Amino acid sequence: IERWRGSVSILPPHEPGQPPTTREVLLKVAVSYACWAPVCNSAYLTAMPLLRGESLAAAVDAARRSLGRLMLLEAACFAPYNLFAFRLLPLPLRAPVQSLIALFFSVGLALLTDDEPTLYEEGIGG
């Protein structure tokens, strides 16, 4: 937010050292979820099939099928964190807590985008 403060006129000047206002936190969460998350998630969902050697059409189709579920996962993981972290978490705790949430998000992302059959599904695992 600090970088954008000069270019985004809806944010009032912020005093350094003061906690952000509720409006600033809500705006940051909304912008992150509505603008940044769809771009990053779409890029990831499209790039992964391309890196596996699939066609562009297959990659776009995979992204189209999974984007809604991935955005729900994003909302479940990072939206609550962002709502509370900027007002309630002390600065030294933000990075470890965000890393823990990112761990759970990554596991969910792997489960969501894994189209390969597992050994268990193939009947090899028991």
PDB file of C-alpha atoms in Angstrom:
ATOM      1  CA  ILE A   1       0.000   0.000   0.000  1.00  0.00           C
ATOM      2  CA  GLU A   2       2.821   2.388   0.823  1.00  0.00           C
ATOM      3  CA  ARG A   3       4.080   2.409  -2.783  1.00  0.00           C
ATOM      4  CA  TRP A   4       0.606   3.065  -4.134  1.00  0.00           C
ATOM      5  CA  ARG A   5      -0.312   5.722  -1.609  1.00  0.00           C
ATOM      6  CA  GLY A   6       0.828   8.587  -3.810  1.00  0.00           C
ATOM      7  CA  SER A   7      -1.004   7.326  -6.891  1.00  0.00           C
ATOM      8  CA  VAL A   8      -4.237   6.118  -5.268  1.00  0.00           C
ATOM      9  CA  SER A   9      -6.262   9.130  -4.243  1.00  0.00           C
ATOM     10  CA  ILE A  10      -8.826   7.224  -2.182  1.00  0.00           C
ATOM     11  CA  LEU A  11      -6.256   6.601   0.564  1.00  0.00           C
ATOM     12  CA  PRO A  12      -5.688   9.480   2.963  1.00  0.00           C
ATOM     13  CA  PRO A  13      -2.147  10.311   4.102  1.00  0.00           C
ATOM     14  CA  HIS A  14      -0.936   7.743   6.616  1.00  0.00           C
ATOM     15  CA  GLU A  15       1.150   8.593   9.645  1.00  0.00           C
ATOM     16  CA  PRO A  16       4.242   6.364   9.935  1.00  0.00           C
ATOM     17  CA  GLY A  17       4.153   4.195  13.037  1.00  0.00           C
ATOM     18  CA  GLN A  18       0.366   4.334  13.304  1.00  0.00           C
ATOM     19  CA  PRO A  19      -1.746   1.236  12.624  1.00  0.00           C
ATOM     20  CA  PRO A  20      -3.689   1.374   9.374  1.00  0.00           C
ATOM     21  CA  THR A  21      -7.332   2.340   9.540  1.00  0.00           C
ATOM     22  CA  THR A  22     -10.108  -0.181   8.987  1.00  0.00           C
ATOM     23  CA  ARG A  23     -10.834   1.439   5.627  1.00  0.00           C
ATOM     24  CA  GLU A  24      -7.211   1.053   4.534  1.00  0.00           C
ATOM     25  CA  VAL A  25      -7.165  -2.617   5.562  1.00  0.00           C
ATOM     26  CA  LEU A  26     -10.444  -3.393   3.784  1.00  0.00           C
ATOM     27  CA  LEU A  27      -9.271  -1.587   0.664  1.00  0.00           C
ATOM     28  CA  LYS A  28      -5.972  -3.460   0.641  1.00  0.00           C
ATOM     29  CA  VAL A  29      -7.727  -6.821   1.053  1.00  0.00           C
ATOM     30  CA  ALA A  30     -10.266  -6.007  -1.679  1.00  0.00           C
ATOM     31  CA  VAL A  31      -7.608  -4.824  -4.136  1.00  0.00           C
ATOM     32  CA  SER A  32      -5.435  -7.832  -3.404  1.00  0.00           C
ATOM     33  CA  TYR A  33      -8.283 -10.290  -3.910  1.00  0.00           C
ATOM     34  CA  ALA A  34      -9.967  -8.578  -6.868  1.00  0.00           C
ATOM     35  CA  CYS A  35      -6.880  -7.503  -8.835  1.00  0.00           C
ATOM     36  CA  TRP A  36      -3.706  -9.275  -7.800  1.00  0.00           C
ATOM     37  CA  ALA A  37      -4.992 -12.784  -6.983  1.00  0.00           C
ATOM     38  CA  PRO A  38      -6.806 -13.435 -10.293  1.00  0.00           C
ATOM     39  CA  VAL A  39      -3.765 -12.355 -12.313  1.00  0.00           C
ATOM     40  CA  CYS A  40      -1.305 -14.502 -10.352  1.00  0.00           C
ATOM     41  CA  ASN A  41      -3.613 -17.489 -10.088  1.00  0.00           C
ATOM     42  CA  SER A  42      -4.485 -17.402 -13.801  1.00  0.00           C
ATOM     43  CA  ALA A  43      -0.811 -17.163 -14.718  1.00  0.00           C
ATOM     44  CA  TYR A  44       0.024 -20.122 -12.475  1.00  0.00           C
ATOM     45  CA  LEU A  45      -2.860 -22.255 -13.721  1.00  0.00           C
ATOM     46  CA  THR A  46      -1.932 -21.544 -17.344  1.00  0.00           C
ATOM     47  CA  ALA A  47       1.838 -21.886 -16.952  1.00  0.00           C
ATOM     48  CA  MET A  48       1.864 -25.246 -15.168  1.00  0.00           C
ATOM     49  CA  PRO A  49       0.273 -27.243 -18.030  1.00  0.00           C
ATOM     50  CA  LEU A  50       2.488 -25.412 -20.530  1.00  0.00           C
ATOM     51  CA  LEU A  51       5.560 -26.386 -18.530  1.00  0.00           C
ATOM     52  CA  ARG A  52       4.378 -29.998 -18.602  1.00  0.00           C
ATOM     53  CA  GLY A  53       4.318 -29.797 -22.411  1.00  0.00           C
ATOM     54  CA  GLU A  54       0.577 -29.463 -22.914  1.00  0.00           C
ATOM     55  CA  SER A  55      -0.926 -27.274 -25.630  1.00  0.00           C
ATOM     56  CA  LEU A  56      -1.979 -23.685 -25.029  1.00  0.00           C
ATOM     57  CA  ALA A  57      -5.636 -24.647 -25.523  1.00  0.00           C
ATOM     58  CA  ALA A  58      -5.338 -27.371 -22.872  1.00  0.00           C
ATOM     59  CA  ALA A  59      -3.576 -24.949 -20.512  1.00  0.00           C
ATOM     60  CA  VAL A  60      -6.282 -22.298 -20.920  1.00  0.00           C
ATOM     61  CA  ASP A  61      -8.982 -24.923 -20.419  1.00  0.00           C
ATOM     62  CA  ALA A  62      -7.276 -26.155 -17.236  1.00  0.00           C
ATOM     63  CA  ALA A  63      -7.052 -22.590 -15.951  1.00  0.00           C
ATOM     64  CA  ARG A  64     -10.708 -21.960 -16.774  1.00  0.00           C
ATOM     65  CA  ARG A  65     -11.778 -25.119 -14.919  1.00  0.00           C
ATOM     66  CA  SER A  66      -9.702 -24.462 -11.788  1.00  0.00           C
ATOM     67  CA  LEU A  67      -9.704 -20.680 -11.345  1.00  0.00           C
ATOM     68  CA  GLY A  68     -12.964 -20.517  -9.372  1.00  0.00           C
ATOM     69  CA  ARG A  69     -11.835 -23.171  -6.894  1.00  0.00           C
ATOM     70  CA  LEU A  70      -8.422 -21.552  -6.580  1.00  0.00           C
ATOM     71  CA  MET A  71      -9.985 -18.169  -5.864  1.00  0.00           C
ATOM     72  CA  LEU A  72     -12.082 -19.776  -3.118  1.00  0.00           C
ATOM     73  CA  LEU A  73      -8.907 -21.278  -1.671  1.00  0.00           C
ATOM     74  CA  GLU A  74      -7.251 -17.858  -1.858  1.00  0.00           C
ATOM     75  CA  ALA A  75     -10.222 -16.293  -0.079  1.00  0.00           C
ATOM     76  CA  ALA A  76     -10.154 -18.952   2.618  1.00  0.00           C
ATOM     77  CA  CYS A  77      -6.419 -18.597   3.281  1.00  0.00           C
ATOM     78  CA  PHE A  78      -5.229 -15.077   2.624  1.00  0.00           C
ATOM     79  CA  ALA A  79      -8.304 -12.855   2.970  1.00  0.00           C
ATOM     80  CA  PRO A  80      -8.769 -13.640   6.689  1.00  0.00           C
ATOM     81  CA  TYR A  81      -5.035 -13.302   7.293  1.00  0.00           C
ATOM     82  CA  ASN A  82      -4.932  -9.910   5.573  1.00  0.00           C
ATOM     83  CA  LEU A  83      -7.961  -8.668   7.505  1.00  0.00           C
ATOM     84  CA  PHE A  84      -6.342  -9.429  10.840  1.00  0.00           C
ATOM     85  CA  ALA A  85      -2.613  -9.180  10.224  1.00  0.00           C
ATOM     86  CA  PHE A  86      -2.407  -5.493   9.411  1.00  0.00           C
ATOM     87  CA  ARG A  87      -4.245  -4.451  12.559  1.00  0.00           C
ATOM     88  CA  LEU A  88      -3.680  -7.187  15.135  1.00  0.00           C
ATOM     89  CA  LEU A  89      -0.441  -9.065  14.451  1.00  0.00           C
ATOM     90  CA  PRO A  90       2.786  -7.510  15.647  1.00  0.00           C
ATOM     91  CA  LEU A  91       5.260  -6.930  12.843  1.00  0.00           C
ATOM     92  CA  PRO A  92       7.711  -9.666  13.970  1.00  0.00           C
ATOM     93  CA  LEU A  93       4.925 -12.294  13.799  1.00  0.00           C
ATOM     94  CA  ARG A  94       3.576 -11.392  10.345  1.00  0.00           C
ATOM     95  CA  ALA A  95       6.207 -13.198   8.270  1.00  0.00           C
ATOM     96  CA  PRO A  96       6.074 -16.511  10.205  1.00  0.00           C
ATOM     97  CA  VAL A  97       2.268 -16.543  10.245  1.00  0.00           C
ATOM     98  CA  GLN A  98       2.080 -15.674   6.542  1.00  0.00           C
ATOM     99  CA  SER A  99       4.591 -18.428   5.779  1.00  0.00           C
ATOM    100  CA  LEU A 100       2.468 -20.937   7.669  1.00  0.00           C
ATOM    101  CA  ILE A 101      -0.632 -19.854   5.751  1.00  0.00           C
ATOM    102  CA  ALA A 102       1.327 -20.044   2.489  1.00  0.00           C
ATOM    103  CA  LEU A 103       2.273 -23.618   3.377  1.00  0.00           C
ATOM    104  CA  PHE A 104      -1.393 -24.594   3.692  1.00  0.00           C
ATOM    105  CA  PHE A 105      -2.231 -22.667   0.523  1.00  0.00           C
ATOM    106  CA  SER A 106       0.529 -24.485  -1.379  1.00  0.00           C
ATOM    107  CA  VAL A 107      -0.731 -27.879  -0.238  1.00  0.00           C
ATOM    108  CA  GLY A 108      -4.259 -26.918  -1.276  1.00  0.00           C
ATOM    109  CA  LEU A 109      -2.962 -25.602  -4.586  1.00  0.00           C
ATOM    110  CA  ALA A 110      -1.113 -28.839  -5.271  1.00  0.00           C
ATOM    111  CA  LEU A 111      -4.203 -30.896  -4.458  1.00  0.00           C
ATOM    112  CA  LEU A 112      -6.404 -28.639  -6.563  1.00  0.00           C
ATOM    113  CA  THR A 113      -4.228 -28.659  -9.663  1.00  0.00           C
ATOM    114  CA  ASP A 114      -2.996 -32.255  -9.538  1.00  0.00           C
ATOM    115  CA  ASP A 115      -4.656 -33.992 -12.478  1.00  0.00           C
ATOM    116  CA  GLU A 116      -2.216 -36.907 -12.515  1.00  0.00           C
ATOM    117  CA  PRO A 117      -3.593 -40.184 -11.121  1.00  0.00           C
ATOM    118  CA  THR A 118      -1.966 -41.219  -7.879  1.00  0.00           C
ATOM    119  CA  LEU A 119      -0.509 -44.663  -7.241  1.00  0.00           C
ATOM    120  CA  TYR A 120      -3.510 -45.405  -5.051  1.00  0.00           C
ATOM    121  CA  GLU A 121      -5.954 -44.442  -7.816  1.00  0.00           C
ATOM    122  CA  GLU A 122      -4.069 -46.663 -10.266  1.00  0.00           C
ATOM    123  CA  GLY A 123      -4.407 -49.619  -7.886  1.00  0.00           C
ATOM    124  CA  ILE A 124      -0.688 -49.854  -7.129  1.00  0.00           C
ATOM    125  CA  GLY A 125      -0.817 -48.417  -3.645  1.00  0.00           C
ATOM    126  CA  GLY A 126      -3.007 -51.002  -2.017  1.00  0.00           C
TER     127      GLY A 126
END
